[in-house]
mmCIF file of C-alpha atoms in Angstrom:
data_model
loop_
_atom_site.group_PDB
_atom_site.id
_atom_site.type_symbol
_atom_site.label_atom_id
_atom_site.label_comp_id
_atom_site.label_asym_id
_atom_site.label_seq_id
_atom_site.Cartn_x
_atom_site.Cartn_y
_atom_site.Cartn_z
ATOM 1 C CA UNK Z 1 0.000 0.000 0.000
ATOM 2 C CA UNK Z 2 1.312 3.430 -0.949
ATOM 3 C CA UNK Z 3 1.296 5.658 2.124
ATOM 4 C CA UNK Z 4 -0.032 9.079 1.085
ATOM 5 C CA UNK Z 5 -0.082 12.337 3.032
ATOM 6 C CA UNK Z 6 -2.055 15.385 1.921
ATOM 7 C CA UNK Z 7 -0.701 18.761 2.991
ATOM 8 C CA UNK Z 8 -3.496 21.285 2.611
ATOM 9 C CA UNK Z 9 -7.096 20.248 3.111
ATOM 10 C CA UNK Z 10 -8.997 22.852 1.133
ATOM 11 C CA UNK Z 11 -10.720 22.833 -2.250
ATOM 12 C CA UNK Z 12 -8.318 20.386 -3.923
ATOM 13 C CA UNK Z 13 -6.806 18.679 -0.877
ATOM 14 C CA UNK Z 14 -10.063 17.422 0.595
ATOM 15 C CA UNK Z 15 -11.085 15.972 -2.748
ATOM 16 C CA UNK Z 16 -7.708 14.299 -3.265
ATOM 17 C CA UNK Z 17 -7.849 12.843 0.250
ATOM 18 C CA UNK Z 18 -11.254 11.315 -0.453
ATOM 19 C CA UNK Z 19 -10.021 9.924 -3.772
ATOM 20 C CA UNK Z 20 -6.903 8.399 -2.212
ATOM 21 C CA UNK Z 21 -9.021 6.758 0.480
ATOM 22 C CA UNK Z 22 -10.980 4.962 -2.277
ATOM 23 C CA UNK Z 23 -7.947 3.471 -4.043
ATOM 24 C CA UNK Z 24 -7.181 -0.245 -3.534
ATOM 25 C CA UNK Z 25 -3.398 0.290 -3.472
ATOM 26 C CA UNK Z 26 -3.198 3.430 -1.321
ATOM 27 C CA UNK Z 27 -3.638 4.367 2.316
ATOM 28 C CA UNK Z 28 -4.231 7.912 3.505
ATOM 29 C CA UNK Z 29 -1.751 8.610 6.308
ATOM 30 C CA UNK Z 30 -3.413 11.901 7.172
ATOM 31 C CA UNK Z 31 -4.044 15.497 6.163
ATOM 32 C CA UNK Z 32 -2.542 18.789 7.335
ATOM 33 C CA UNK Z 33 -4.335 22.081 7.998
ATOM 34 C CA UNK Z 34 -2.991 25.489 8.985
ATOM 35 C CA UNK Z 35 -5.880 26.348 11.304
ATOM 36 C CA UNK Z 36 -9.039 24.851 12.801
ATOM 37 C CA UNK Z 37 -12.129 25.485 10.685
ATOM 38 C CA UNK Z 38 -15.085 23.595 9.225
ATOM 39 C CA UNK Z 39 -12.798 21.687 6.827
ATOM 40 C CA UNK Z 40 -10.604 20.531 9.711
ATOM 41 C CA UNK Z 41 -13.738 19.284 11.460
ATOM 42 C CA UNK Z 42 -14.775 17.508 8.260
ATOM 43 C CA UNK Z 43 -11.428 15.684 8.126
ATOM 44 C CA UNK Z 44 -11.887 14.467 11.697
ATOM 45 C CA UNK Z 45 -15.466 13.346 10.987
ATOM 46 C CA UNK Z 46 -14.207 11.339 8.029
ATOM 47 C CA UNK Z 47 -11.679 9.630 10.258
ATOM 48 C CA UNK Z 48 -8.610 11.201 8.656
ATOM 49 C CA UNK Z 49 -5.697 11.815 11.049
ATOM 50 C CA UNK Z 50 -5.244 15.581 11.230
ATOM 51 C CA UNK Z 51 -1.841 17.251 11.490
ATOM 52 C CA UNK Z 52 -0.959 20.856 12.261
ATOM 53 C CA UNK Z 53 0.652 22.393 9.173
ATOM 54 C CA UNK Z 54 2.103 25.273 11.231
ATOM 55 C CA UNK Z 55 3.528 23.974 14.531
ATOM 56 C CA UNK Z 56 3.095 27.349 16.229
ATOM 57 C CA UNK Z 57 -0.654 27.100 15.690
ATOM 58 C CA UNK Z 58 -1.088 23.569 17.038
ATOM 59 C CA UNK Z 59 -2.592 24.891 20.255
ATOM 60 C CA UNK Z 60 -5.369 26.565 18.240
ATOM 61 C CA UNK Z 61 -6.735 23.131 17.331
ATOM 62 C CA UNK Z 62 -6.813 22.116 20.996
ATOM 63 C CA UNK Z 63 -8.546 25.368 21.883
ATOM 64 C CA UNK Z 64 -11.171 24.597 19.230
ATOM 65 C CA UNK Z 65 -11.685 21.085 20.603
ATOM 66 C CA UNK Z 66 -10.108 19.387 17.593
ATOM 67 C CA UNK Z 67 -7.583 16.633 18.219
ATOM 68 C CA UNK Z 68 -4.447 16.530 16.075
ATOM 69 C CA UNK Z 69 -2.262 13.512 15.437
ATOM 70 C CA UNK Z 70 0.924 15.558 15.326
ATOM 71 C CA UNK Z 71 2.758 18.169 13.288
ATOM 72 C CA UNK Z 72 3.239 18.265 9.556
ATOM 73 C CA UNK Z 73 6.823 16.976 9.605
ATOM 74 C CA UNK Z 74 5.542 13.771 11.218
ATOM 75 C CA UNK Z 75 3.029 13.386 8.392
ATOM 76 C CA UNK Z 76 5.780 13.865 5.810
ATOM 77 C CA UNK Z 77 8.066 11.362 7.536
ATOM 78 C CA UNK Z 78 5.315 8.713 7.568
ATOM 79 C CA UNK Z 79 4.373 9.159 3.903
ATOM 80 C CA UNK Z 80 5.727 7.528 0.755
ATOM 81 C CA UNK Z 81 4.341 10.490 -1.218
ATOM 82 C CA UNK Z 82 2.961 13.864 -0.159
ATOM 83 C CA UNK Z 83 0.319 15.623 -2.231
ATOM 84 C CA UNK Z 84 0.761 19.333 -1.580
ATOM 85 C CA UNK Z 85 -2.570 21.112 -2.089
ATOM 86 C CA UNK Z 86 -1.617 24.357 -0.378
ATOM 87 C CA UNK Z 87 -2.231 27.799 -1.944
ATOM 88 C CA UNK Z 88 -0.114 28.916 -4.896
ATOM 89 C CA UNK Z 89 3.451 29.701 -3.865
ATOM 90 C CA UNK Z 90 3.289 27.744 -0.617
ATOM 91 C CA UNK Z 91 3.909 24.431 -2.362
ATOM 92 C CA UNK Z 92 7.255 25.661 -3.640
ATOM 93 C CA UNK Z 93 8.233 26.721 -0.119
ATOM 94 C CA UNK Z 94 7.241 23.305 1.226
ATOM 95 C CA UNK Z 95 9.496 21.392 -1.161
ATOM 96 C CA UNK Z 96 12.444 21.933 1.170
ATOM 97 C CA UNK Z 97 10.548 20.127 3.938
ATOM 98 C CA UNK Z 98 9.784 17.180 1.673
ATOM 99 C CA UNK Z 99 13.380 17.052 0.526
ATOM 100 C CA UNK Z 100 14.580 16.976 4.139
ATOM 101 C CA UNK Z 101 12.641 13.730 4.650
ATOM 102 C CA UNK Z 102 13.440 12.357 1.180
ATOM 103 C CA UNK Z 103 9.697 12.159 0.480
ATOM 104 C CA UNK Z 104 8.591 12.630 -3.148
ATOM 105 C CA UNK Z 105 5.995 15.352 -3.554
ATOM 106 C CA UNK Z 106 3.201 16.358 -5.908
ATOM 107 C CA UNK Z 107 2.398 20.061 -6.182
ATOM 108 C CA UNK Z 108 -0.455 21.772 -8.003
ATOM 109 C CA UNK Z 109 -0.716 23.868 -11.145
ATOM 110 C CA UNK Z 110 -0.585 27.171 -9.286
ATOM 111 C CA UNK Z 111 3.153 26.627 -8.897
ATOM 112 C CA UNK Z 112 5.568 27.532 -11.667
ATOM 113 C CA UNK Z 113 6.573 24.835 -14.124
ATOM 114 C CA UNK Z 114 10.198 25.092 -13.011
ATOM 115 C CA UNK Z 115 9.366 24.144 -9.417
ATOM 116 C CA UNK Z 116 9.041 20.392 -10.059
ATOM 117 C CA UNK Z 117 10.940 17.825 -12.081
ATOM 118 C CA UNK Z 118 8.024 17.372 -14.492
ATOM 119 C CA UNK Z 119 4.583 18.758 -15.250
ATOM 120 C CA UNK Z 120 1.989 15.998 -15.426
ATOM 121 C CA UNK Z 121 -1.168 14.920 -17.175
ATOM 122 C CA UNK Z 122 -2.142 11.261 -16.887
ATOM 123 C CA UNK Z 123 -3.448 10.994 -20.452
ATOM 124 C CA UNK Z 124 -0.643 12.841 -22.192
ATOM 125 C CA UNK Z 125 2.696 12.234 -20.431
ATOM 126 C CA UNK Z 126 2.320 9.741 -17.573
ATOM 127 C CA UNK Z 127 5.657 8.064 -18.335
ATOM 128 C CA UNK Z 128 7.594 11.300 -17.838
ATOM 129 C CA UNK Z 129 6.778 11.267 -14.117
ATOM 130 C CA UNK Z 130 7.948 7.728 -13.389
ATOM 131 C CA UNK Z 131 10.190 7.805 -10.326
ATOM 132 C CA UNK Z 132 10.426 11.617 -10.231
ATOM 133 C CA UNK Z 133 11.239 13.373 -6.956
ATOM 134 C CA UNK Z 134 8.652 16.072 -7.597
ATOM 135 C CA UNK Z 135 5.691 16.315 -9.958
ATOM 136 C CA UNK Z 136 3.460 19.271 -10.800
ATOM 137 C CA UNK Z 137 -0.113 18.366 -11.700
ATOM 138 C CA UNK Z 138 -1.045 21.131 -14.112
ATOM 139 C CA UNK Z 139 -3.989 23.472 -13.568
ATOM 140 C CA UNK Z 140 -7.623 22.657 -14.202
ATOM 141 C CA UNK Z 141 -7.632 24.396 -17.591
ATOM 142 C CA UNK Z 142 -4.338 22.882 -18.728
ATOM 143 C CA UNK Z 143 -5.567 19.469 -17.592
ATOM 144 C CA UNK Z 144 -8.743 19.873 -19.635
ATOM 145 C CA UNK Z 145 -6.885 20.998 -22.745
ATOM 146 C CA UNK Z 146 -4.274 18.248 -22.485
ATOM 147 C CA UNK Z 147 -6.948 15.555 -22.151
ATOM 148 C CA UNK Z 148 -8.619 16.813 -25.306
ATOM 149 C CA UNK Z 149 -5.603 17.580 -27.454
ATOM 150 C CA UNK Z 150 -3.563 14.425 -26.738
ATOM 151 C CA UNK Z 151 -6.012 11.998 -28.407
ATOM 152 C CA UNK Z 152 -6.609 14.432 -31.281
ATOM 153 C CA UNK Z 153 -2.877 14.696 -31.868
ATOM 154 C CA UNK Z 154 -2.522 10.911 -31.775
ATOM 155 C CA UNK Z 155 -5.448 10.229 -34.107
ATOM 156 C CA UNK Z 156 -5.181 13.039 -36.648
ATOM 157 C CA UNK Z 157 -2.171 15.216 -35.935
ATOM 158 C CA UNK Z 158 -2.578 18.826 -34.849
ATOM 159 C CA UNK Z 159 -1.328 21.664 -37.025
ATOM 160 C CA UNK Z 160 -2.584 24.431 -34.721
ATOM 161 C CA UNK Z 161 -4.838 24.806 -31.681
ATOM 162 C CA UNK Z 162 -6.604 28.056 -30.806
ATOM 163 C CA UNK Z 163 -8.571 28.280 -27.564
ATOM 164 C CA UNK Z 164 -10.535 31.049 -25.892
ATOM 165 C CA UNK Z 165 -10.978 30.353 -22.189
ATOM 166 C CA UNK Z 166 -13.962 31.946 -20.451
ATOM 167 C CA UNK Z 167 -12.910 31.580 -16.844
ATOM 168 C CA UNK Z 168 -14.958 31.743 -13.686
ATOM 169 C CA UNK Z 169 -14.118 34.669 -11.406
ATOM 170 C CA UNK Z 170 -13.658 32.450 -8.365
ATOM 171 C CA UNK Z 171 -14.709 29.208 -6.729
ATOM 172 C CA UNK Z 172 -18.019 29.231 -4.807
ATOM 173 C CA UNK Z 173 -16.172 29.596 -1.499
ATOM 174 C CA UNK Z 174 -13.810 32.343 -2.643
ATOM 175 C CA UNK Z 175 -15.839 35.314 -1.446
ATOM 176 C CA UNK Z 176 -12.935 37.707 -2.012
ATOM 177 C CA UNK Z 177 -12.669 36.991 -5.747
ATOM 178 C CA UNK Z 178 -14.233 38.716 -8.746
ATOM 179 C CA UNK Z 179 -15.210 40.378 -10.973
ATOM 180 C CA UNK Z 180 -18.681 40.974 -9.530
ATOM 181 C CA UNK Z 181 -20.240 42.719 -12.542
ATOM 182 C CA UNK Z 182 -17.703 42.884 -15.324
ATOM 183 C CA UNK Z 183 -16.052 40.919 -18.133
ATOM 184 C CA UNK Z 184 -12.265 41.165 -18.158
ATOM 185 C CA UNK Z 185 -9.627 40.141 -20.664
ATOM 186 C CA UNK Z 186 -7.396 38.102 -18.353
ATOM 187 C CA UNK Z 187 -4.702 38.684 -19.348
ATOM 188 C CA UNK Z 188 -5.143 41.366 -21.974
ATOM 189 C CA UNK Z 189 -1.901 40.170 -23.587
ATOM 190 C CA UNK Z 190 -1.773 37.141 -25.865
ATOM 191 C CA UNK Z 191 -1.186 34.284 -25.304
ATOM 192 C CA UNK Z 192 -2.572 33.651 -21.863
ATOM 193 C CA UNK Z 193 -0.423 31.426 -19.665
ATOM 194 C CA UNK Z 194 -2.498 28.364 -20.579
ATOM 195 C CA UNK Z 195 -0.905 27.765 -24.000
ATOM 196 C CA UNK Z 196 2.678 27.749 -22.686
ATOM 197 C CA UNK Z 197 1.482 25.569 -19.819
ATOM 198 C CA UNK Z 198 0.027 23.024 -22.265
ATOM 199 C CA UNK Z 199 3.468 22.985 -23.894
ATOM 200 C CA UNK Z 200 4.959 21.698 -20.629
ATOM 201 C CA UNK Z 201 2.830 18.596 -21.310
ATOM 202 C CA UNK Z 202 2.778 18.538 -25.131
ATOM 203 C CA UNK Z 203 5.966 20.389 -26.095
ATOM 204 C CA UNK Z 204 5.546 20.060 -29.870
ATOM 205 C CA UNK Z 205 1.981 21.368 -29.980
ATOM 206 C CA UNK Z 206 1.366 24.723 -31.691
ATOM 207 C CA UNK Z 207 -1.231 26.417 -29.480
ATOM 208 C CA UNK Z 208 -2.481 29.955 -28.845
ATOM 209 C CA UNK Z 209 -4.795 30.776 -25.944
ATOM 210 C CA UNK Z 210 -6.807 33.827 -24.933
ATOM 211 C CA UNK Z 211 -8.360 34.288 -21.497
ATOM 212 C CA UNK Z 212 -11.420 36.102 -20.190
ATOM 213 C CA UNK Z 213 -12.757 36.296 -16.636
ATOM 214 C CA UNK Z 214 -16.493 36.531 -15.971
ATOM 215 C CA UNK Z 215 -18.700 36.880 -12.854
ATOM 216 C CA UNK Z 216 -19.436 33.179 -12.379
ATOM 217 C CA UNK Z 217 -18.337 30.517 -9.909
ATOM 218 C CA UNK Z 218 -19.431 27.164 -11.337
ATOM 219 C CA UNK Z 219 -17.099 26.167 -14.204
ATOM 220 C CA UNK Z 220 -14.784 27.355 -16.959
ATOM 221 C CA UNK Z 221 -15.879 27.168 -20.607
ATOM 222 C CA UNK Z 222 -13.512 26.715 -23.552
ATOM 223 C CA UNK Z 223 -14.184 27.644 -27.160
ATOM 224 C CA UNK Z 224 -11.834 25.369 -29.086
ATOM 225 C CA UNK Z 225 -10.647 25.463 -32.712
ATOM 226 C CA UNK Z 226 -8.106 22.848 -33.753
ATOM 227 C CA UNK Z 227 -6.663 22.664 -37.252
ATOM 228 C CA UNK Z 228 -5.922 18.989 -37.810
ATOM 229 C CA UNK Z 229 -3.426 17.418 -40.188
ATOM 230 C CA UNK Z 230 -6.236 15.136 -41.391
ATOM 231 C CA UNK Z 231 -9.848 15.916 -42.365
ATOM 232 C CA UNK Z 232 -12.112 13.482 -40.471
ATOM 233 C CA UNK Z 233 -15.874 13.967 -40.409
ATOM 234 C CA UNK Z 234 -17.599 15.134 -37.248
ATOM 235 C CA UNK Z 235 -19.064 11.706 -36.452
ATOM 236 C CA UNK Z 236 -15.594 10.149 -36.525
ATOM 237 C CA UNK Z 237 -14.281 12.785 -34.121
ATOM 238 C CA UNK Z 238 -17.259 12.264 -31.807
ATOM 239 C CA UNK Z 239 -16.611 8.532 -31.708
ATOM 240 C CA UNK Z 240 -12.909 9.093 -31.085
ATOM 241 C CA UNK Z 241 -13.538 11.453 -28.182
ATOM 242 C CA UNK Z 242 -16.209 9.146 -26.770
ATOM 243 C CA UNK Z 243 -13.500 6.506 -26.314
ATOM 244 C CA UNK Z 244 -11.812 8.737 -23.726
ATOM 245 C CA UNK Z 245 -13.127 7.982 -20.240
ATOM 246 C CA UNK Z 246 -12.342 11.444 -18.874
ATOM 247 C CA UNK Z 247 -14.207 13.164 -21.704
ATOM 248 C CA UNK Z 248 -17.987 13.326 -21.316
ATOM 249 C CA UNK Z 249 -19.953 14.050 -24.481
ATOM 250 C CA UNK Z 250 -23.116 15.834 -23.408
ATOM 251 C CA UNK Z 251 -25.941 14.268 -25.449
ATOM 252 C CA UNK Z 252 -27.746 16.596 -27.830
ATOM 253 C CA UNK Z 253 -31.147 15.956 -26.242
ATOM 254 C CA UNK Z 254 -30.040 16.102 -22.581
ATOM 255 C CA UNK Z 255 -31.307 19.635 -22.034
ATOM 256 C CA UNK Z 256 -27.929 20.580 -20.527
ATOM 257 C CA UNK Z 257 -27.234 23.980 -22.038
ATOM 258 C CA UNK Z 258 -24.709 25.399 -19.592
ATOM 259 C CA UNK Z 259 -22.621 24.961 -16.475
ATOM 260 C CA UNK Z 260 -25.559 25.464 -14.123
ATOM 261 C CA UNK Z 261 -27.400 22.460 -15.504
ATOM 262 C CA UNK Z 262 -24.163 20.478 -15.655
ATOM 263 C CA UNK Z 263 -23.682 20.979 -11.933
ATOM 264 C CA UNK Z 264 -27.329 20.117 -11.277
ATOM 265 C CA UNK Z 265 -26.902 16.962 -13.360
ATOM 266 C CA UNK Z 266 -23.804 15.988 -11.383
ATOM 267 C CA UNK Z 267 -25.642 16.427 -8.095
ATOM 268 C CA UNK Z 268 -28.623 14.441 -9.362
ATOM 269 C CA UNK Z 269 -26.190 11.725 -10.448
ATOM 270 C CA UNK Z 270 -24.965 11.489 -6.844
ATOM 271 C CA UNK Z 271 -21.538 12.996 -7.392
ATOM 272 C CA UNK Z 272 -19.834 13.994 -4.104
ATOM 273 C CA UNK Z 273 -19.945 17.795 -3.780
ATOM 274 C CA UNK Z 274 -21.453 17.852 -7.283
ATOM 275 C CA UNK Z 275 -17.966 17.218 -8.682
ATOM 276 C CA UNK Z 276 -17.342 16.717 -12.391
ATOM 277 C CA UNK Z 277 -13.987 15.034 -12.972
ATOM 278 C CA UNK Z 278 -14.475 14.857 -16.741
ATOM 279 C CA UNK Z 279 -14.198 17.431 -19.513
ATOM 280 C CA UNK Z 280 -17.800 18.123 -20.537
ATOM 281 C CA UNK Z 281 -18.021 18.512 -24.328
ATOM 282 C CA UNK Z 282 -21.278 19.503 -25.952
ATOM 283 C CA UNK Z 283 -21.693 16.764 -28.546
ATOM 284 C CA UNK Z 284 -23.758 19.033 -30.767
ATOM 285 C CA UNK Z 285 -20.949 21.580 -30.874
ATOM 286 C CA UNK Z 286 -18.460 19.180 -32.482
ATOM 287 C CA UNK Z 287 -18.134 20.516 -36.018
ATOM 288 C CA UNK Z 288 -15.562 19.879 -38.717
ATOM 289 C CA UNK Z 289 -15.051 22.238 -41.655
ATOM 290 C CA UNK Z 290 -12.327 20.815 -43.870
ATOM 291 C CA UNK Z 291 -9.522 20.130 -41.397
ATOM 292 C CA UNK Z 292 -10.796 22.619 -38.793
ATOM 293 C CA UNK Z 293 -12.460 21.144 -35.701
ATOM 294 C CA UNK Z 294 -14.647 23.310 -33.451
ATOM 295 C CA UNK Z 295 -16.229 22.496 -30.098
ATOM 296 C CA UNK Z 296 -17.234 23.846 -26.699
ATOM 297 C CA UNK Z 297 -16.188 22.204 -23.451
ATOM 298 C CA UNK Z 298 -16.749 22.982 -19.769
ATOM 299 C CA UNK Z 299 -14.197 22.314 -17.026
ATOM 300 C CA UNK Z 300 -15.030 21.976 -13.330
ATOM 301 C CA UNK Z 301 -12.098 23.787 -11.760
ATOM 302 C CA UNK Z 302 -12.596 22.317 -8.282
ATOM 303 C CA UNK Z 303 -12.310 18.674 -9.272
ATOM 304 C CA UNK Z 304 -10.956 17.811 -12.717
ATOM 305 C CA UNK Z 305 -7.360 17.549 -11.400
ATOM 306 C CA UNK Z 306 -8.338 15.043 -8.692
ATOM 307 C CA UNK Z 307 -7.918 11.845 -10.760
ATOM 308 C CA UNK Z 308 -4.684 13.297 -12.154
ATOM 309 C CA UNK Z 309 -3.264 13.594 -8.630
ATOM 310 C CA UNK Z 310 -4.137 9.958 -7.935
ATOM 311 C CA UNK Z 311 -2.399 8.820 -11.120
ATOM 312 C CA UNK Z 312 0.586 11.027 -10.320
ATOM 313 C CA UNK Z 313 0.961 9.173 -7.016
ATOM 314 C CA UNK Z 314 1.322 5.893 -8.882
ATOM 315 C CA UNK Z 315 3.695 7.376 -11.446
ATOM 316 C CA UNK Z 316 5.966 8.962 -8.854
ATOM 317 C CA UNK Z 317 6.216 5.624 -7.011
ATOM 318 C CA UNK Z 318 7.211 3.827 -10.218
ATOM 319 C CA UNK Z 319 3.984 2.170 -11.403
ATOM 320 C CA UNK Z 320 4.676 2.000 -15.135
ATOM 321 C CA UNK Z 321 1.210 0.989 -16.377
ATOM 322 C CA UNK Z 322 -0.524 4.255 -17.249
ATOM 323 C CA UNK Z 323 -3.641 2.640 -18.713
ATOM 324 C CA UNK Z 324 -4.191 0.448 -15.677
ATOM 325 C CA UNK Z 325 -3.656 3.365 -13.302
ATOM 326 C CA UNK Z 326 -6.198 5.540 -15.092
ATOM 327 C CA UNK Z 327 -8.691 2.685 -15.289
ATOM 328 C CA UNK Z 328 -8.359 1.857 -11.585
ATOM 329 C CA UNK Z 329 -8.652 5.516 -10.588
ATOM 330 C CA UNK Z 330 -11.724 5.987 -12.760
ATOM 331 C CA UNK Z 331 -13.361 2.793 -11.550
ATOM 332 C CA UNK Z 332 -12.898 3.627 -7.863
ATOM 333 C CA UNK Z 333 -14.059 7.227 -8.273
ATOM 334 C CA UNK Z 334 -16.893 6.466 -10.664
ATOM 335 C CA UNK Z 335 -15.573 8.547 -13.554
ATOM 336 C CA UNK Z 336 -17.738 8.321 -16.673
ATOM 337 C CA UNK Z 337 -20.868 10.482 -16.588
ATOM 338 C CA UNK Z 338 -22.154 8.972 -19.830
ATOM 339 C CA UNK Z 339 -23.123 5.856 -17.866
ATOM 340 C CA UNK Z 340 -26.044 7.846 -16.454
ATOM 341 C CA UNK Z 341 -27.491 7.989 -19.968
ATOM 342 C CA UNK Z 342 -26.243 4.650 -21.282
ATOM 343 C CA UNK Z 343 -29.218 2.534 -20.165
ATOM 344 C CA UNK Z 344 -31.907 4.908 -21.389
ATOM 345 C CA UNK Z 345 -34.147 3.247 -24.029
ATOM 346 C CA UNK Z 346 -33.067 4.091 -27.546
ATOM 347 C CA UNK Z 347 -29.967 6.025 -26.520
ATOM 348 C CA UNK Z 348 -26.743 5.509 -28.403
ATOM 349 C CA UNK Z 349 -24.251 4.007 -25.964
ATOM 350 C CA UNK Z 350 -20.905 5.779 -25.924
ATOM 351 C CA UNK Z 351 -17.983 3.415 -26.236
ATOM 352 C CA UNK Z 352 -15.676 3.149 -23.252
ATOM 353 C CA UNK Z 353 -12.457 1.208 -22.683
ATOM 354 C CA UNK Z 354 -12.733 -1.872 -20.521
ATOM 355 C CA UNK Z 355 -11.899 -1.315 -16.871
ATOM 356 C CA UNK Z 356 -9.739 -4.064 -15.355
ATOM 357 C CA UNK Z 357 -10.836 -5.453 -12.043
ATOM 358 C CA UNK Z 358 -8.377 -4.220 -9.365
#
């Protein structure tokens, strides 16, 4: 069993901890928090050993009536891998601690690409992270783009990708974020950071990205144009994308016309926290004109990197079978929203790869 510690139990950390706890080959050693709050209480209720991320604040947990198992260095020492889900910039500072205990670490996409040995996406470059000392799981948007572009590049070749990212202003819990009533080029310069970040995963891909920030909290939306080396028809592209378990093709007649209904659908489907681990591609939007492919996809920024972190744990500990790792992760989490529609009378079943029994 791979012993996993999670440093930072917020938006990403709590989801990664839950995902690790579901894996057949992993054991969650514990989670670390900087201060007692409702998330710390949630960790205790779930039975996760809780560690004080800042030793000087350990007494605050006792004052709040929350028991801690120790301090963060003890968590690091007991772990085979640490997933660092702390705020941007803190992960880089924590790498020295992980190095002191010779514990490999996974940081998140808010850190710079030069912080870790390799940037990571399970679909596109799993093998690059095998046995690394540090791995950076790229951001939610870069994850979504890499998942989409890797199979397109493999199947048809990509001459050029152009993406406009309409980004949420903040997560639902980020009450200090914005804009409140505005639409902002973000950044106003071109490209946005997302294209160069995709190149840390797919270095030979020609990609330009533009970013906008809007007053929304639910999901990001991407307007994608990819010029392919080949000229497949739209049905062929739909079938190819349907073979990808972390891509969900929203059926034309589902009535899901935006991120609000996507989140409602996820909650109705019983997803924890209403999470959507998959890219959500509107099937009807998939259009091919000559060699130009167009589509819209939505990305749930709070959760799409969660399965990537689980796969990164296996890669960093030397598990060489990328397909088996992804399949096991997906099976244990329940990735594959199309299964909700698959049994409906008369509905076209989307093809999925077989999932090996763990």
